[in-house]
CSV table of C-alpha atoms in Angstrom, one decimal:
chain,number,residue,atom,x,y,z
A,1,MET,CA,10.3,-8.8,-8.1
A,2,LYS,CA,14.1,-8.5,-7.7
A,3,LYS,CA,14.1,-5.2,-9.5
A,4,ARG,CA,11.2,-3.9,-7.3
A,5,PHE,CA,12.9,-5.0,-4.1
A,6,ILE,CA,16.3,-3.3,-5.1
A,7,LYS,CA,14.5,-0.2,-6.4
A,8,GLY,CA,12.2,0.1,-3.3
A,9,THR,CA,15.2,-0.5,-0.9
A,10,LEU,CA,17.5,2.1,-2.5
A,11,ILE,CA,14.7,4.7,-2.4
A,12,ILE,CA,12.8,4.1,0.8
A,13,TYR,CA,15.6,3.2,3.2
A,14,PRO,CA,17.8,6.2,2.6
A,15,LEU,CA,14.8,8.4,2.9
A,16,TYR,CA,14.0,6.7,6.2
A,17,VAL,CA,17.5,7.2,7.5
A,18,LEU,CA,17.3,10.9,6.6
A,19,LEU,CA,14.2,11.3,8.5
A,20,VAL,CA,15.8,9.6,11.5
A,21,TRP,CA,18.8,11.9,11.2
A,22,LEU,CA,16.8,15.0,11.0
A,23,TYR,CA,14.5,14.0,14.0
A,24,LEU,CA,17.4,13.2,16.2
A,25,PHE,CA,19.9,16.0,15.2
A,26,GLN,CA,17.7,18.8,14.0
A,27,TRP,CA,14.0,18.7,15.2
A,28,ALA,CA,14.2,16.9,18.6
A,29,ASP,CA,14.3,19.3,21.6
A,30,VAL,CA,17.1,18.2,23.9
A,31,GLY,CA,17.1,21.1,26.2
A,32,ILE,CA,16.2,21.0,30.1
A,33,PRO,CA,12.7,22.2,30.9
A,34,ALA,CA,12.7,25.3,33.0
A,35,ALA,CA,11.0,23.6,35.9
A,36,TYR,CA,14.1,21.4,36.3
A,37,GLU,CA,16.8,23.9,35.9
A,38,GLY,CA,18.9,24.2,39.1
A,39,THR,CA,17.5,21.1,40.6
A,40,ALA,CA,19.3,17.8,41.3
A,41,ALA,CA,17.8,16.5,38.0
A,42,ASP,CA,19.5,19.2,35.9
A,43,PRO,CA,22.6,17.7,34.6
A,44,ALA,CA,24.4,21.0,34.8
A,45,THR,CA,24.5,20.7,38.5
A,46,PHE,CA,26.4,17.4,38.6
A,47,MET,CA,28.1,17.2,35.0
A,48,THR,CA,30.8,19.3,33.6
A,49,ASP,CA,30.2,21.2,30.3
A,50,ARG,CA,32.3,18.5,28.5
A,51,GLU,CA,30.6,15.6,30.2
A,52,LEU,CA,27.2,17.0,29.2
A,53,GLU,CA,28.4,17.6,25.6
A,54,LEU,CA,29.7,14.0,25.3
A,55,SER,CA,26.6,12.5,26.7
A,56,GLN,CA,24.4,14.3,24.2
A,57,GLU,CA,26.6,13.3,21.4
A,58,TYR,CA,27.0,9.7,22.5
A,59,SER,CA,23.2,9.4,23.0
A,60,ARG,CA,22.3,10.8,19.7
A,61,TYR,CA,24.7,8.6,17.7
A,62,ARG,CA,23.6,5.5,19.5
A,63,ASN,CA,19.8,6.3,19.0
A,64,PHE,CA,20.6,7.2,15.3
A,65,LEU,CA,22.3,3.8,14.9
A,66,SER,CA,19.4,1.9,16.7
A,67,PHE,CA,16.6,3.4,14.7
A,68,ALA,CA,18.6,3.4,11.3
A,69,THR,CA,19.1,-0.3,11.7
A,70,ILE,CA,15.6,-1.4,12.7
A,71,PRO,CA,14.7,-2.3,9.1
A,72,LEU,CA,17.9,-4.0,8.3
A,73,GLU,CA,17.0,-7.5,9.2
A,74,TRP,CA,13.6,-7.2,7.4
A,75,ILE,CA,15.5,-6.1,4.3
A,76,ILE,CA,18.0,-9.1,4.7
A,77,TYR,CA,15.1,-11.6,5.1
A,78,ILE,CA,13.2,-10.2,2.1
A,79,GLY,CA,16.4,-10.3,0.1
A,80,VAL,CA,17.0,-14.0,1.0
A,81,LEU,CA,13.5,-14.8,-0.3
A,82,VAL,CA,13.6,-12.7,-3.4
A,83,PHE,CA,17.0,-13.8,-4.6
A,84,GLY,CA,16.4,-17.6,-3.9
A,85,LEU,CA,18.9,-18.0,-1.2
A,86,SER,CA,16.3,-19.4,1.2
A,87,HIS,CA,15.5,-22.2,-1.2
A,88,GLY,CA,19.2,-22.8,-1.8
A,89,PHE,CA,19.7,-23.1,1.9
A,90,LYS,CA,17.0,-25.6,2.2
A,91,LYS,CA,18.4,-27.7,-0.7
A,92,PHE,CA,21.8,-27.7,0.9
A,93,GLY,CA,20.3,-28.9,4.2
A,94,GLU,CA,18.4,-31.7,2.4
A,95,ARG,CA,21.6,-32.8,0.8
A,96,ILE,CA,23.4,-33.1,4.1
A,97,SER,CA,20.6,-35.2,5.5
A,98,ARG,CA,17.0,-36.1,4.5
A,99,PHE,CA,15.9,-36.1,8.1
A,100,ARG,CA,14.4,-32.8,9.0
A,101,ILE,CA,15.9,-33.0,12.5
A,102,VAL,CA,19.3,-32.4,10.7
A,103,SER,CA,18.3,-30.4,7.6
A,104,ILE,CA,16.3,-27.8,9.6
A,105,PRO,CA,19.3,-26.8,11.9
A,106,VAL,CA,21.6,-26.7,8.9
A,107,TYR,CA,19.1,-24.2,7.3
A,108,VAL,CA,19.0,-22.3,10.5
A,109,LEU,CA,22.7,-22.1,10.8
A,110,LEU,CA,23.2,-20.9,7.2
A,111,LEU,CA,20.5,-18.2,7.6
A,112,SER,CA,21.9,-17.1,11.0
A,113,ALA,CA,25.4,-17.0,9.8
A,114,LEU,CA,24.4,-14.8,6.8
A,115,THR,CA,22.5,-12.4,9.0
A,116,TRP,CA,25.3,-12.2,11.4
A,117,PHE,CA,27.8,-11.4,8.7
A,118,LEU,CA,25.7,-8.7,7.1
A,119,THR,CA,24.8,-7.1,10.5
A,120,PHE,CA,28.4,-7.3,11.8
A,121,PRO,CA,29.2,-3.8,10.7
A,122,VAL,CA,26.3,-2.6,12.8
A,123,ASP,CA,27.5,-4.4,15.8
A,124,TYR,CA,31.0,-3.1,15.3
A,125,ALA,CA,29.7,0.5,15.0
A,126,TYR,CA,28.1,0.1,18.4
A,127,ARG,CA,31.5,-1.1,19.8
A,128,TYR,CA,33.2,1.7,18.2
A,129,LEU,CA,30.9,4.4,19.7
A,130,SER,CA,31.2,2.7,23.0
A,131,VAL,CA,35.1,2.6,23.0
A,132,HIS,CA,35.4,6.1,21.4
A,133,TYR,CA,33.2,7.8,24.2
A,134,GLY,CA,35.0,5.8,27.0
A,135,ILE,CA,32.1,3.5,28.0
A,136,SER,CA,33.8,0.2,26.7
A,137,THR,CA,37.1,-1.0,28.1
A,138,GLN,CA,36.9,-4.4,26.3
A,139,SER,CA,39.6,-5.5,23.9
A,140,PHE,CA,38.7,-6.4,20.4
A,141,SER,CA,39.6,-10.0,20.9
A,142,SER,CA,37.5,-10.3,24.0
A,143,TRP,CA,34.6,-8.5,22.2
A,144,MET,CA,34.8,-11.0,19.3
A,145,ARG,CA,34.9,-13.9,21.7
A,146,ASP,CA,31.6,-12.7,23.2
A,147,GLU,CA,30.2,-12.1,19.7
A,148,MET,CA,31.0,-15.7,18.6
A,149,LEU,CA,29.9,-17.1,22.0
A,150,GLY,CA,26.6,-15.1,21.5
A,151,PHE,CA,26.2,-16.4,17.9
A,152,TRP,CA,26.6,-20.1,18.9
A,153,ILE,CA,24.4,-19.9,22.0
A,154,GLY,CA,21.7,-18.2,19.8
A,155,PHE,CA,22.2,-20.7,17.0
A,156,ILE,CA,21.7,-23.7,19.4
A,157,ILE,CA,18.6,-22.3,21.0
A,158,MET,CA,17.0,-21.1,17.8
A,159,ALA,CA,17.8,-24.4,16.0
A,160,LEU,CA,16.0,-26.4,18.8
A,161,LEU,CA,12.9,-24.1,18.8
A,162,ILE,CA,12.6,-23.8,15.0
A,163,THR,CA,13.1,-27.5,14.5
A,164,VAL,CA,10.3,-28.3,17.0
A,165,LEU,CA,8.0,-25.6,15.6
A,166,TYR,CA,8.2,-26.9,12.0
A,167,MET,CA,7.5,-30.3,13.1
A,168,LEU,CA,4.4,-29.0,14.8
A,169,ILE,CA,3.5,-27.0,11.7
A,170,ARG,CA,3.8,-30.1,9.5
A,171,ARG,CA,1.8,-32.2,12.1
A,172,PHE,CA,-1.0,-29.7,13.2
A,173,GLU,CA,-1.6,-27.3,10.2
A,174,LYS,CA,-4.2,-25.3,11.9
A,175,ARG,CA,-3.3,-25.6,15.6
A,176,TRP,CA,0.5,-25.6,15.5
A,177,TRP,CA,0.6,-22.0,17.0
A,178,LEU,CA,-1.3,-23.2,20.1
A,179,TYR,CA,0.9,-26.3,20.7
A,180,ALA,CA,4.0,-24.2,20.1
A,181,TRP,CA,2.8,-21.8,22.8
A,182,VAL,CA,2.2,-24.6,25.2
A,183,GLY,CA,5.7,-25.9,24.6
A,184,LEU,CA,7.1,-22.5,25.1
A,185,ILE,CA,6.0,-22.2,28.7
A,186,PRO,CA,8.4,-24.8,30.2
A,187,PHE,CA,11.2,-23.7,27.9
A,188,ILE,CA,10.9,-20.0,29.1
A,189,VAL,CA,10.8,-21.2,32.8
A,190,LEU,CA,13.9,-23.4,32.3
A,191,MET,CA,15.8,-20.4,30.6
A,192,MET,CA,15.0,-18.2,33.5
A,193,TYR,CA,16.4,-21.0,35.8
A,194,ILE,CA,19.6,-21.7,33.9
A,195,GLN,CA,20.4,-18.2,32.8
A,196,PRO,CA,22.2,-17.1,35.9
A,197,VAL,CA,24.0,-20.3,36.7
A,198,ILE,CA,24.9,-21.6,33.3
A,199,ILE,CA,24.8,-19.0,30.5
A,200,ASP,CA,25.9,-15.7,32.3
A,201,PRO,CA,29.1,-17.4,33.7
A,202,LEU,CA,30.3,-18.1,30.1
A,203,TYR,CA,30.6,-14.5,29.6
A,204,ASN,CA,32.0,-13.2,32.9
A,205,ASP,CA,33.5,-14.3,36.0
A,206,PHE,CA,31.2,-14.5,39.0
A,207,TYR,CA,32.5,-14.8,42.6
A,208,GLU,CA,31.3,-14.0,46.1
A,209,LEU,CA,31.4,-10.4,47.2
A,210,GLN,CA,34.7,-9.5,48.6
A,211,ASN,CA,33.5,-6.8,51.0
A,212,LYS,CA,31.9,-9.0,53.6
A,213,GLU,CA,30.7,-6.0,55.6
A,214,LEU,CA,28.7,-4.7,52.5
A,215,GLU,CA,27.5,-8.2,51.8
A,216,GLU,CA,26.1,-8.5,55.3
A,217,LYS,CA,24.3,-5.1,54.8
A,218,ILE,CA,22.8,-6.2,51.5
A,219,LEU,CA,21.7,-9.6,52.9
A,220,THR,CA,20.0,-7.7,55.8
A,221,LEU,CA,18.1,-5.7,53.1
A,222,ALA,CA,17.2,-8.9,51.5
A,223,GLU,CA,16.0,-10.6,54.8
A,224,ARG,CA,13.8,-7.6,55.5
A,225,ALA,CA,12.2,-8.1,52.2
A,226,ASP,CA,11.9,-11.9,52.5
A,227,VAL,CA,14.3,-12.4,49.6
A,228,PRO,CA,15.8,-16.0,49.9
A,229,ALA,CA,19.4,-15.2,49.4
A,230,ASP,CA,22.4,-16.4,51.4
A,231,ARG,CA,25.2,-14.6,49.4
A,232,VAL,CA,25.9,-11.7,47.0
A,233,TYR,CA,27.8,-12.2,43.8
A,234,GLU,CA,30.3,-9.8,42.2
A,235,VAL,CA,31.1,-9.8,38.5
A,236,ASN,CA,34.3,-8.5,36.9
A,237,MET,CA,32.7,-6.1,34.3
A,238,SER,CA,35.5,-3.5,34.7
A,239,GLU,CA,37.3,-5.5,32.1
A,240,GLU,CA,34.7,-4.6,29.6
A,241,THR,CA,32.9,-1.4,30.6
A,242,ASN,CA,32.8,1.7,32.9
A,243,SER,CA,29.0,1.5,33.1
A,244,MET,CA,27.5,0.4,36.3
A,245,ASN,CA,24.8,-2.1,37.0
A,246,ALA,CA,23.3,-4.5,39.7
A,247,TYR,CA,20.4,-6.9,39.4
A,248,VAL,CA,18.6,-9.8,41.2
A,249,ASN,CA,17.7,-12.7,38.8
A,250,GLY,CA,16.9,-16.3,38.7
A,251,ILE,CA,14.2,-18.4,40.3
A,252,GLY,CA,14.3,-21.0,43.0
A,253,SER,CA,17.7,-22.2,43.9
A,254,SER,CA,19.2,-20.2,40.9
A,255,LEU,CA,18.3,-16.8,42.5
A,256,ARG,CA,21.2,-14.5,42.5
A,257,ILE,CA,22.0,-11.0,43.8
A,258,VAL,CA,24.7,-9.6,41.6
A,259,LEU,CA,26.8,-6.5,41.6
A,260,TRP,CA,29.1,-5.3,38.8
A,261,ASP,CA,32.5,-4.4,40.2
A,262,THR,CA,32.2,-1.1,38.5
A,263,THR,CA,29.3,-0.3,40.8
A,264,LEU,CA,31.3,-1.2,43.8
A,265,ASN,CA,34.3,0.8,42.7
A,266,ARG,CA,32.5,4.0,41.9
A,267,LEU,CA,29.5,4.3,44.4
A,268,GLN,CA,29.6,4.9,48.0
A,269,GLU,CA,28.3,2.3,50.3
A,270,ASP,CA,25.0,4.0,51.0
A,271,GLU,CA,24.5,4.4,47.3
A,272,VAL,CA,25.2,0.7,46.6
A,273,LEU,CA,22.5,-0.3,49.2
A,274,PHE,CA,20.0,2.0,47.5
A,275,ILE,CA,20.7,0.4,44.1
A,276,MET,CA,20.3,-3.0,45.8
A,277,ALA,CA,17.1,-2.0,47.4
A,278,HIS,CA,15.8,-1.1,44.0
A,279,GLU,CA,16.7,-4.5,42.7
A,280,ILE,CA,15.2,-6.2,45.8
A,281,GLY,CA,12.1,-4.1,45.1
A,282,HIS,CA,11.6,-5.8,41.7
A,283,TYR,CA,11.6,-9.2,43.5
A,284,VAL,CA,9.3,-8.2,46.3
A,285,MET,CA,6.8,-6.8,43.8
A,286,ASN,CA,7.0,-10.0,41.7
A,287,HIS,CA,8.1,-8.1,38.6
A,288,LEU,CA,9.9,-11.2,37.4
A,289,TYR,CA,6.8,-13.3,37.5
A,290,TRP,CA,4.8,-10.5,36.0
A,291,ASN,CA,7.5,-10.3,33.2
A,292,LEU,CA,6.9,-14.0,32.6
A,293,PHE,CA,3.1,-13.7,32.7
A,294,GLY,CA,3.5,-10.8,30.1
A,295,LEU,CA,5.8,-12.7,27.9
A,296,LEU,CA,3.4,-15.7,27.9
A,297,VAL,CA,0.4,-13.5,26.9
A,298,GLY,CA,2.5,-11.7,24.4
A,299,SER,CA,3.8,-14.9,22.9
A,300,PHE,CA,0.2,-16.4,22.6
A,301,ILE,CA,-1.1,-13.3,20.8
A,302,GLY,CA,2.0,-13.1,18.7
A,303,LEU,CA,1.8,-16.7,17.7
A,304,TYR,CA,-1.8,-16.6,16.8
A,305,ALA,CA,-1.4,-13.3,14.9
A,306,GLY,CA,1.7,-14.7,13.1
A,307,TYR,CA,-0.3,-17.9,12.1
A,308,ARG,CA,-2.9,-15.6,10.5
A,309,ILE,CA,-0.5,-13.4,8.8
A,310,LEU,CA,1.7,-16.3,7.6
A,311,ARG,CA,-1.4,-18.0,5.9
A,312,PHE,CA,-2.3,-14.8,4.1
A,313,ALA,CA,1.4,-14.2,3.0
A,314,PHE,CA,2.1,-17.7,1.7
A,315,ARG,CA,-1.1,-17.7,-0.3
A,316,LYS,CA,-0.3,-14.4,-2.0
A,317,TRP,CA,3.4,-14.6,-2.5
A,318,GLY,CA,4.4,-18.4,-1.8
A,319,ASP,CA,5.0,-19.2,-5.5
A,320,ALA,CA,7.0,-15.9,-6.0
A,321,TRP,CA,9.4,-16.9,-3.1
A,322,ASN,CA,9.4,-20.7,-4.1
A,323,VAL,CA,7.9,-21.7,-0.8
A,324,LYS,CA,5.5,-24.6,-1.0
A,325,ASP,CA,3.4,-24.0,2.2
A,326,MET,CA,3.8,-22.9,5.8
A,327,SER,CA,5.6,-26.1,6.7
A,328,ASP,CA,8.3,-25.5,4.2
A,329,ILE,CA,11.5,-24.3,6.0
A,330,ALA,CA,12.3,-22.1,3.1
A,331,GLY,CA,9.6,-19.8,4.4
A,332,LEU,CA,11.4,-19.2,7.7
A,333,PRO,CA,12.5,-15.7,6.8
A,334,VAL,CA,8.8,-14.8,6.5
A,335,LEU,CA,8.2,-16.0,10.0
A,336,TYR,CA,11.3,-14.1,11.2
A,337,ILE,CA,9.8,-10.9,9.6
A,338,VAL,CA,6.3,-11.4,11.0
A,339,LEU,CA,7.4,-12.0,14.5
A,340,SER,CA,9.9,-9.1,14.3
A,341,LEU,CA,7.3,-6.7,13.1
A,342,LEU,CA,4.8,-7.8,15.9
A,343,THR,CA,7.6,-7.4,18.3
A,344,PHE,CA,8.1,-3.9,17.0
A,345,VAL,CA,4.6,-3.0,17.2
A,346,ALA,CA,4.3,-4.2,20.8
A,347,THR,CA,7.6,-2.5,22.0
A,348,PRO,CA,6.0,0.8,23.0
A,349,VAL,CA,3.6,-1.0,25.3
A,350,GLU,CA,6.3,-3.4,26.8
A,351,LEU,CA,8.6,-0.4,27.6
A,352,ALA,CA,5.7,1.6,29.0
A,353,ILE,CA,4.9,-1.4,31.5
A,354,SER,CA,8.7,-1.7,32.2
A,355,ARG,CA,9.0,2.1,33.0
A,356,ASN,CA,6.1,1.8,35.4
A,357,ALA,CA,7.7,-1.2,37.1
A,358,GLU,CA,11.1,0.6,37.5
A,359,ALA,CA,9.4,3.7,39.0
A,360,ASP,CA,7.6,1.4,41.4
A,361,ALA,CA,11.1,-0.2,42.3
A,362,ASP,CA,12.6,3.3,42.8
A,363,ARG,CA,9.8,4.2,45.2
A,364,TYR,CA,10.2,0.9,47.1
A,365,ALA,CA,13.9,1.5,47.4
A,366,ILE,CA,13.6,5.1,48.8
A,367,GLU,CA,11.0,4.0,51.2
A,368,MET,CA,13.2,1.1,52.4
A,369,THR,CA,16.4,3.0,52.8
A,370,GLU,CA,15.0,6.6,53.3
A,371,ASP,CA,18.4,8.0,52.1
A,372,VAL,CA,17.5,10.5,49.5
A,373,ASP,CA,20.9,12.0,49.1
A,374,ALA,CA,22.4,8.5,48.6
A,375,ALA,CA,19.6,7.7,46.0
A,376,ILE,CA,20.2,11.0,44.0
A,377,GLY,CA,24.0,10.5,44.2
A,378,SER,CA,23.7,7.0,42.8
A,379,PHE,CA,21.6,8.2,39.8
A,380,GLN,CA,23.8,11.1,39.1
A,381,GLU,CA,26.9,8.8,39.2
A,382,LEU,CA,25.1,6.4,36.9
A,383,THR,CA,24.4,9.2,34.5
A,384,VAL,CA,28.0,10.4,34.4
A,385,ASN,CA,29.7,7.1,34.0
A,386,GLY,CA,27.1,5.8,31.4
A,387,LEU,CA,27.0,9.3,29.5
A,388,SER,CA,23.2,8.9,29.8
A,389,ASP,CA,21.0,11.5,28.3
A,390,VAL,CA,18.7,12.7,31.2
A,391,ASN,CA,16.0,14.0,29.0
A,392,PRO,CA,15.8,12.1,25.6
A,393,PRO,CA,13.5,13.0,22.7
A,394,ALA,CA,10.0,11.6,23.1
A,395,LEU,CA,10.4,9.0,20.4
A,396,VAL,CA,13.6,7.7,21.8
A,397,LYS,CA,11.9,7.4,25.2
A,398,TYR,CA,8.9,5.6,24.1
A,399,MET,CA,10.8,3.3,21.7
A,400,ARG,CA,14.0,2.7,23.6
A,401,TYR,CA,13.7,3.4,27.3
A,402,GLY,CA,12.6,0.6,29.7
A,403,HIS,CA,13.4,2.9,32.6
A,404,PRO,CA,12.1,6.4,33.4
A,405,THR,CA,14.4,9.1,32.2
A,406,MET,CA,17.0,10.1,34.8
A,407,MET,CA,15.3,13.4,35.0
A,408,GLU,CA,12.2,11.9,36.0
A,409,ARG,CA,13.8,9.5,38.5
A,410,ILE,CA,15.7,12.2,40.3
A,411,HIS,CA,12.9,14.5,40.3
A,412,MET,CA,10.7,11.7,41.9
A,413,LEU,CA,13.4,11.5,44.6
A,414,GLU,CA,13.4,15.1,45.2
A,415,SER,CA,9.6,15.1,45.4
A,416,TYR,CA,9.8,12.2,48.0
A,417,ASN,CA,12.2,14.5,50.1
A,418,ASP,CA,9.8,17.3,50.0
A,419,GLU,CA,6.8,15.2,51.0
A,420,LYS,CA,8.7,13.6,53.9
A,421,SER,CA,9.7,17.1,55.3
A,422,SER,CA,6.2,18.6,54.9
A,423,PRO,CA,4.0,18.6,58.0
């Protein structure tokens, strides 16, 4: 089995990477459709030749890295099983403690550390591209701090979830997926509540918006939309990036309206107000709660499908992997692979729903502000500062874009202007 794994990986993976390269750098059409040439959606009207060249390069390399590395974790998890590392991690955890509440987190830590180490070159490649093309301004030490912080936060959350899950699997052999889903509901709601007030501040400094006049205008927009906010927060992202962003997140008393300082520094006031109207639109149209509903439905389907697939996989290959049954923590890599594959299959649907929600928020924002020039200007500036590809290849759009392309968004704004001016 080891030889087949090595041989298959050395043949199939390089072929896959080659196909990805050919698609992105040779076959994909990156030109601007004739219907958009000369319009506000045409990057030639608001980007220099050099900026346009850099945006296409940066997007291609990032997309290549993203697609090329999709199978890497699957390969790692299969390798952990095939080479017996998973069984070794399990035995090490059991030597530390015979209690599963201790041995399972030890196993999760070992598997997480190995995966982090093997995928670190990919993370660094993303950082290199971002720095090379002038997007990231973050020092290496600061970036490593965020990497380690993310690792430990992820480990703590995953160790908790996996420990509870495997206790449920041992106790309820045929219904564990249902009880796990029920337990997931309060956990997801809790995470939505604590994310803005506990986790996000670990990475960046949040403080009240210094421009009180602008804050008053944003809060006026929020009041018109019945958004229960009494302050606007600013976050010092300029220490890390030249990109721009703003968002409304949290639920209940943890609700926050947040602006990156890069957005404040690079956009005009009316452009900032359009961006905030867009984010408020998400809140007004209950996109946060629809996302929660979608996550719960998706997790229900995913856990049930995972249960069925795991039963089949362990019956067929359990002995070869030295995994006793589904409740054996040594089989965790199989669970990771199955859930990852299910997530991959669901991604185009999730992104299509997200793009529709973003388009709705754009329409809400322009109807609220009625300032087409500011709206178009904000999107053009976002494109330039983020070196965004306004017209990505179809596969990239459907597998990576949670927003409509900038070409589509700007075209919608121009169409709104035409509709408004028509009798």
